[in-house]
Every structure is written in C-alpha cells, then in structure tokens.
Coordinates of C-alpha atoms and ligand atoms in Angstrom, one line a residue:
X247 CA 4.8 2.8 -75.4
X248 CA 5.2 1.1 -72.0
X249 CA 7.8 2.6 -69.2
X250 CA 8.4 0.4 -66.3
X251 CA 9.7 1.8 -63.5
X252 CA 11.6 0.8 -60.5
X253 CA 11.6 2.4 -57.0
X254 CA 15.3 1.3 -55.2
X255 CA 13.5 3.4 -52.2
X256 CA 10.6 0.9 -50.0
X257 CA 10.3 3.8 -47.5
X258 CA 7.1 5.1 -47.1
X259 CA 7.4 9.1 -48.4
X260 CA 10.4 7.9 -49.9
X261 CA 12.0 11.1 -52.3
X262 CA 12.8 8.3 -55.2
X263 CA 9.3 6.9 -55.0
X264 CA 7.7 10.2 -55.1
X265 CA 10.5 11.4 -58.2
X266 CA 8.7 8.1 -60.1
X267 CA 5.1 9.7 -59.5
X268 CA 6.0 13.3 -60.8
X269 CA 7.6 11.5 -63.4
X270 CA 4.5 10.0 -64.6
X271 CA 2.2 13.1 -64.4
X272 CA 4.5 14.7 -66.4
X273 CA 5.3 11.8 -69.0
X274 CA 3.8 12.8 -72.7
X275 CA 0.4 11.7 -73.6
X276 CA 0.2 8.3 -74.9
X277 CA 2.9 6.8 -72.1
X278 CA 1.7 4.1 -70.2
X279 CA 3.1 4.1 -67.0
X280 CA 4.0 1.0 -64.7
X281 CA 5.0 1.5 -61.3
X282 CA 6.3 -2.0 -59.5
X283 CA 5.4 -2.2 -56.3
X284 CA 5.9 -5.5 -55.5
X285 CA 9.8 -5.0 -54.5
X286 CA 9.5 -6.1 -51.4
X287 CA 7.4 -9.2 -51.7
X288 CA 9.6 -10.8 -54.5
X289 CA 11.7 -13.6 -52.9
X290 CA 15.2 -13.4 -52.4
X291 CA 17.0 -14.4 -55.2
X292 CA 17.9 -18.0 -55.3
X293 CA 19.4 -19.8 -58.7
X294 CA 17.8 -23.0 -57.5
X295 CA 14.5 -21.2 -58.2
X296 CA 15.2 -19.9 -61.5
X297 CA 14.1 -22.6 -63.5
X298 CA 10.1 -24.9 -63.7
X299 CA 9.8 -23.8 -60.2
X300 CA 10.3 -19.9 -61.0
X301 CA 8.2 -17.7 -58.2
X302 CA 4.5 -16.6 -59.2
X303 CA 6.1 -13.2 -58.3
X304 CA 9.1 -13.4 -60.4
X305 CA 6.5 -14.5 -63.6
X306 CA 4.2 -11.2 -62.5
X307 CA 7.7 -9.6 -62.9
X308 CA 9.2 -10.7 -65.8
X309 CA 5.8 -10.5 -67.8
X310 CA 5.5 -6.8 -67.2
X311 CA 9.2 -6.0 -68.4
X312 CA 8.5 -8.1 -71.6
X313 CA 5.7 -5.5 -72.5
X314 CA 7.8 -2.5 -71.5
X315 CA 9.7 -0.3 -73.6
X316 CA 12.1 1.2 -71.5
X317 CA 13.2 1.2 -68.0
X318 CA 13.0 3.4 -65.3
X319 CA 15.2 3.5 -62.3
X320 CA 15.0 5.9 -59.1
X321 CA 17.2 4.8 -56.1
X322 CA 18.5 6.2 -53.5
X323 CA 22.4 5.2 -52.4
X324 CA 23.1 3.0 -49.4
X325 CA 26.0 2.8 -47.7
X326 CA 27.5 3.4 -50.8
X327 CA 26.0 0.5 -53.1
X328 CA 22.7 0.1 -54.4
X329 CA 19.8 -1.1 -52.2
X330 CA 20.0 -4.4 -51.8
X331 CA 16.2 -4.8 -53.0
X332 CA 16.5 -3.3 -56.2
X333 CA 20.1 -5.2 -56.3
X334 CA 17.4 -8.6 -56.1
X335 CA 14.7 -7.6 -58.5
X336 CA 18.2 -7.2 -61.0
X337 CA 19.5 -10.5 -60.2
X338 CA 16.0 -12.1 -61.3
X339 CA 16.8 -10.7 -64.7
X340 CA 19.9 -12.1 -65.0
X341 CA 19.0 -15.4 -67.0
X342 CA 16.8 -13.3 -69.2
X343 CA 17.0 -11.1 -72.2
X344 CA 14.5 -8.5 -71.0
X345 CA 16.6 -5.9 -70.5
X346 CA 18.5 -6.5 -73.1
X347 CA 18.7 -3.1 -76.0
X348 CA 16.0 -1.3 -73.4
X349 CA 16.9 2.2 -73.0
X350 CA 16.9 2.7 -69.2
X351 CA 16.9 6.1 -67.2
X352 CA 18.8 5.8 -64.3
X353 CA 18.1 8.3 -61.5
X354 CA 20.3 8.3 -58.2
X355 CA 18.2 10.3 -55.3
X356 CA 20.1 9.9 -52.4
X357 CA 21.6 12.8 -50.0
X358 CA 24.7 13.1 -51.6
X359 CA 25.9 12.6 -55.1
X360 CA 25.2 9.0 -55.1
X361 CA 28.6 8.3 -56.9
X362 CA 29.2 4.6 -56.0
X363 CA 25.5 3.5 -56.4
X364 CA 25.5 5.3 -60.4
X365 CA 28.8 3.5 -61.2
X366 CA 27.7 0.1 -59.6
X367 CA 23.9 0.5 -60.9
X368 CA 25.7 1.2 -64.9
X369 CA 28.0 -1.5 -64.5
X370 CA 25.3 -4.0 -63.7
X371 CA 22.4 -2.9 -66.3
X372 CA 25.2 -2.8 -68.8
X373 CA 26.5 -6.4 -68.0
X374 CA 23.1 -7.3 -68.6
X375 CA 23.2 -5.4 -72.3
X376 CA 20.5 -2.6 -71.2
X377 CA 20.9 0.3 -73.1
X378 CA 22.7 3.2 -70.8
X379 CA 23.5 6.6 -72.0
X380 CA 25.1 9.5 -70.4
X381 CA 22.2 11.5 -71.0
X382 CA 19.5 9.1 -69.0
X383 CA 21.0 9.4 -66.2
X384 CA 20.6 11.9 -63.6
X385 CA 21.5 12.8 -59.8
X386 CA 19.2 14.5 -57.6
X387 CA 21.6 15.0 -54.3
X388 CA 19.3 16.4 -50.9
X389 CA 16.4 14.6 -52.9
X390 CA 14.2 15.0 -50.3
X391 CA 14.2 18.8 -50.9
X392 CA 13.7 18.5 -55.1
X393 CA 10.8 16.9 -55.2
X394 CA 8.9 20.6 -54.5
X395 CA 11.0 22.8 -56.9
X396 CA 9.9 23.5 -60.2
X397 CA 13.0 23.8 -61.5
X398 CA 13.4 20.3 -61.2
X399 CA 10.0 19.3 -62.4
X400 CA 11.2 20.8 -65.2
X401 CA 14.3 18.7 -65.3
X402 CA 12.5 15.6 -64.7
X403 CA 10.0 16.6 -67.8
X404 CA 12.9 16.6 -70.0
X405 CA 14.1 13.8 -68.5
X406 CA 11.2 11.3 -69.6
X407 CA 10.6 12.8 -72.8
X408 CA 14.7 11.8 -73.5
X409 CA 13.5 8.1 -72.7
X410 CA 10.3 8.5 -74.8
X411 CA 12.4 9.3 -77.7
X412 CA 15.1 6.5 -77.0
X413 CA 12.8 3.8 -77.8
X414 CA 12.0 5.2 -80.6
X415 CA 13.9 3.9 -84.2
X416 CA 16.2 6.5 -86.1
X417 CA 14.8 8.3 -89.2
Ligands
FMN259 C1 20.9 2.6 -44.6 C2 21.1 4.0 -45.3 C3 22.3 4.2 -45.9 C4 22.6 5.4 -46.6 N1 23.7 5.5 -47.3 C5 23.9 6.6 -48.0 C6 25.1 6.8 -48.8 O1 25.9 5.9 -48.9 N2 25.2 7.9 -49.6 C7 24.2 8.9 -49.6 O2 24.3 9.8 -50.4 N3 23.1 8.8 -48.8 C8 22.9 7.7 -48.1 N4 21.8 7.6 -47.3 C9 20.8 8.6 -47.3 C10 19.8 8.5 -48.4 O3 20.4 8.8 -49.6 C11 18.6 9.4 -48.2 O4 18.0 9.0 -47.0 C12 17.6 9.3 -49.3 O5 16.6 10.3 -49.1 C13 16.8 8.0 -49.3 O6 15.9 7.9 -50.4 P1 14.4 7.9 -50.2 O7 13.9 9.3 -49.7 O8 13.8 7.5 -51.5 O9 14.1 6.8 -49.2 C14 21.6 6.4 -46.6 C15 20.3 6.1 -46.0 C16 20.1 4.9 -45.3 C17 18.8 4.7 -44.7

C-alpha cells in the first residue's frame, strides 16, 4: 500500500510540508510513504512536451503515481487559488489515467479557511476522475500553529487511516 503525497507548500518550515511528515509517522504499519520533493524542479508545463520528448522529471513523476495507491495533498491557499506549483505537477497528469479511481485526501493548511483553494483543488482532481470524498478532506486554518497540538495529531491519525481504508475493496 503506496500513499503519495504532495506538498502545494515549497517554503522551507512550511506548516503543509511538515502536516505531510506527521502524517507519515503516524500512518499504520505496513504504509509506504512517498514524499515528492521534486515540485520545484519539474518544468513548467508545456503540451508540446507531453509526448516522445516527455521530461526525465515528468517520467520520475508519473512512475511513482502509477505504484501509488492513493493520493495525498497538503497545500496551503494563495491568493485565493492553489499554488501555482502544485497547479503544474496536476497539469502533467492531465493526459494520463493515474489519478483516475485513486482515493485522494485533500488537506487545505493555509491561514484562513482555504475556501477557494478546496473548491478549485476538488473541481480539478475530480475533472481528472480522482476519487474525492467529503470525508478526505480537511482544513487546518492558522496551520502554522496545528502542527504542535495533539489534538490535531489525533485528527490527522484518523485522517490517514480514512485513506488507508479507501483503497481498500468493499466486503
Ligand atoms: C503569496 C501568498 C498568498 C497567500 N494567500 C492566502 C490566501 O488567499 N488565503 C489564506 O488563507 N492564506 C493565504 N496566505 C497565507 C498562507 O496560507 C500561510 O502563509 C500558510 O502558512 C502557508 O503554508 P506553509 O506554511 O505550508 O508555507 C498566503 C501566503 C502567501 C505567501
């Protein structure tokens, strides 16, 4: 079971970063892990590219999400969008299929609310069929303050065990 995960956040002691780290310490056993941290050496995304000529980057990329279960998201809200970085490692996805059915968890870390960058962030996994529910995604407003309190450790705990169990079939 392979989670990868996503930091919208390239700041170093970035709140969203750090929210991806606690996430993984406290992930069930079993979980592997994978943090990208190549966000902001992918190119920018350019359709002339997508093709033979695909970026050794982009490859790097796109191999990872094909072993992956389930997708993690943590990202803070700019100027009332998404970052523009994690807005380009989406539009390299695009013209594939991998995140198509892949239960995502979408957390929005930003000072406020982060209402416009959840809406905008659903709207674009689901145009590109990832699997969003309600109940994977979750706001962390002052997140610079949360990543200290138990009380959302404890949130977060719950919180990746939800995804765990979303990749997994019925019985
Ligand atoms: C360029 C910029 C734009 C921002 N715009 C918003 C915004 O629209 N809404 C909001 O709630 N916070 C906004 N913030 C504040 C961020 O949510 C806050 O700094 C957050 O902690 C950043 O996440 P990080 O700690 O992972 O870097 C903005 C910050 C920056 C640097």
């Amino acid at each position: 079971m392979v989670i990868f995960a996503i930091s919208g956040s390239l700041r170093q002691g970035s709140s969203n970063t750090s929210i991806l780290h606690t996430l993984k310490s406290v992930a069930p056993a079993g979980v592997e892990f994978i943090l990208y941290e190549n966000v902001a050496s992918l190119p920018h995304f350019n359709p002339d590219l997508d093709n033979e000529n695909l970026p050794q980057e982009v490859k790097e990329l796109r191999g990872m999400l094909n072993r992956s279960n389930a997708i993690l998201i943590s990202t803070p809200e700019y100027a009332h969008g998404i970052p523009g970085s994690l807005k380009n490692v989406l539009d390299w996805l695009v013209s594939t299929v991998l995140l198509e059915n892949k239960p995502t968890g979408i957390i929005l870390g930003s000072a406020s609310e982060g209402n416009y960058a959840r809406e905008s962030l659903i709207e674009i996994l689901k145009t590109m069929n990832a699997k969003v529910s309600s109940d994977l995604v979750m706001t962390l407003p002052g997140a610079r303050t949360k990543n200290d309190d138990p009380n959302t450790w404890q949130e977060l705990k719950s919180f990746i065990e939800g995804l765990v169990l979303a990749t997994q079939p019925l019985s």
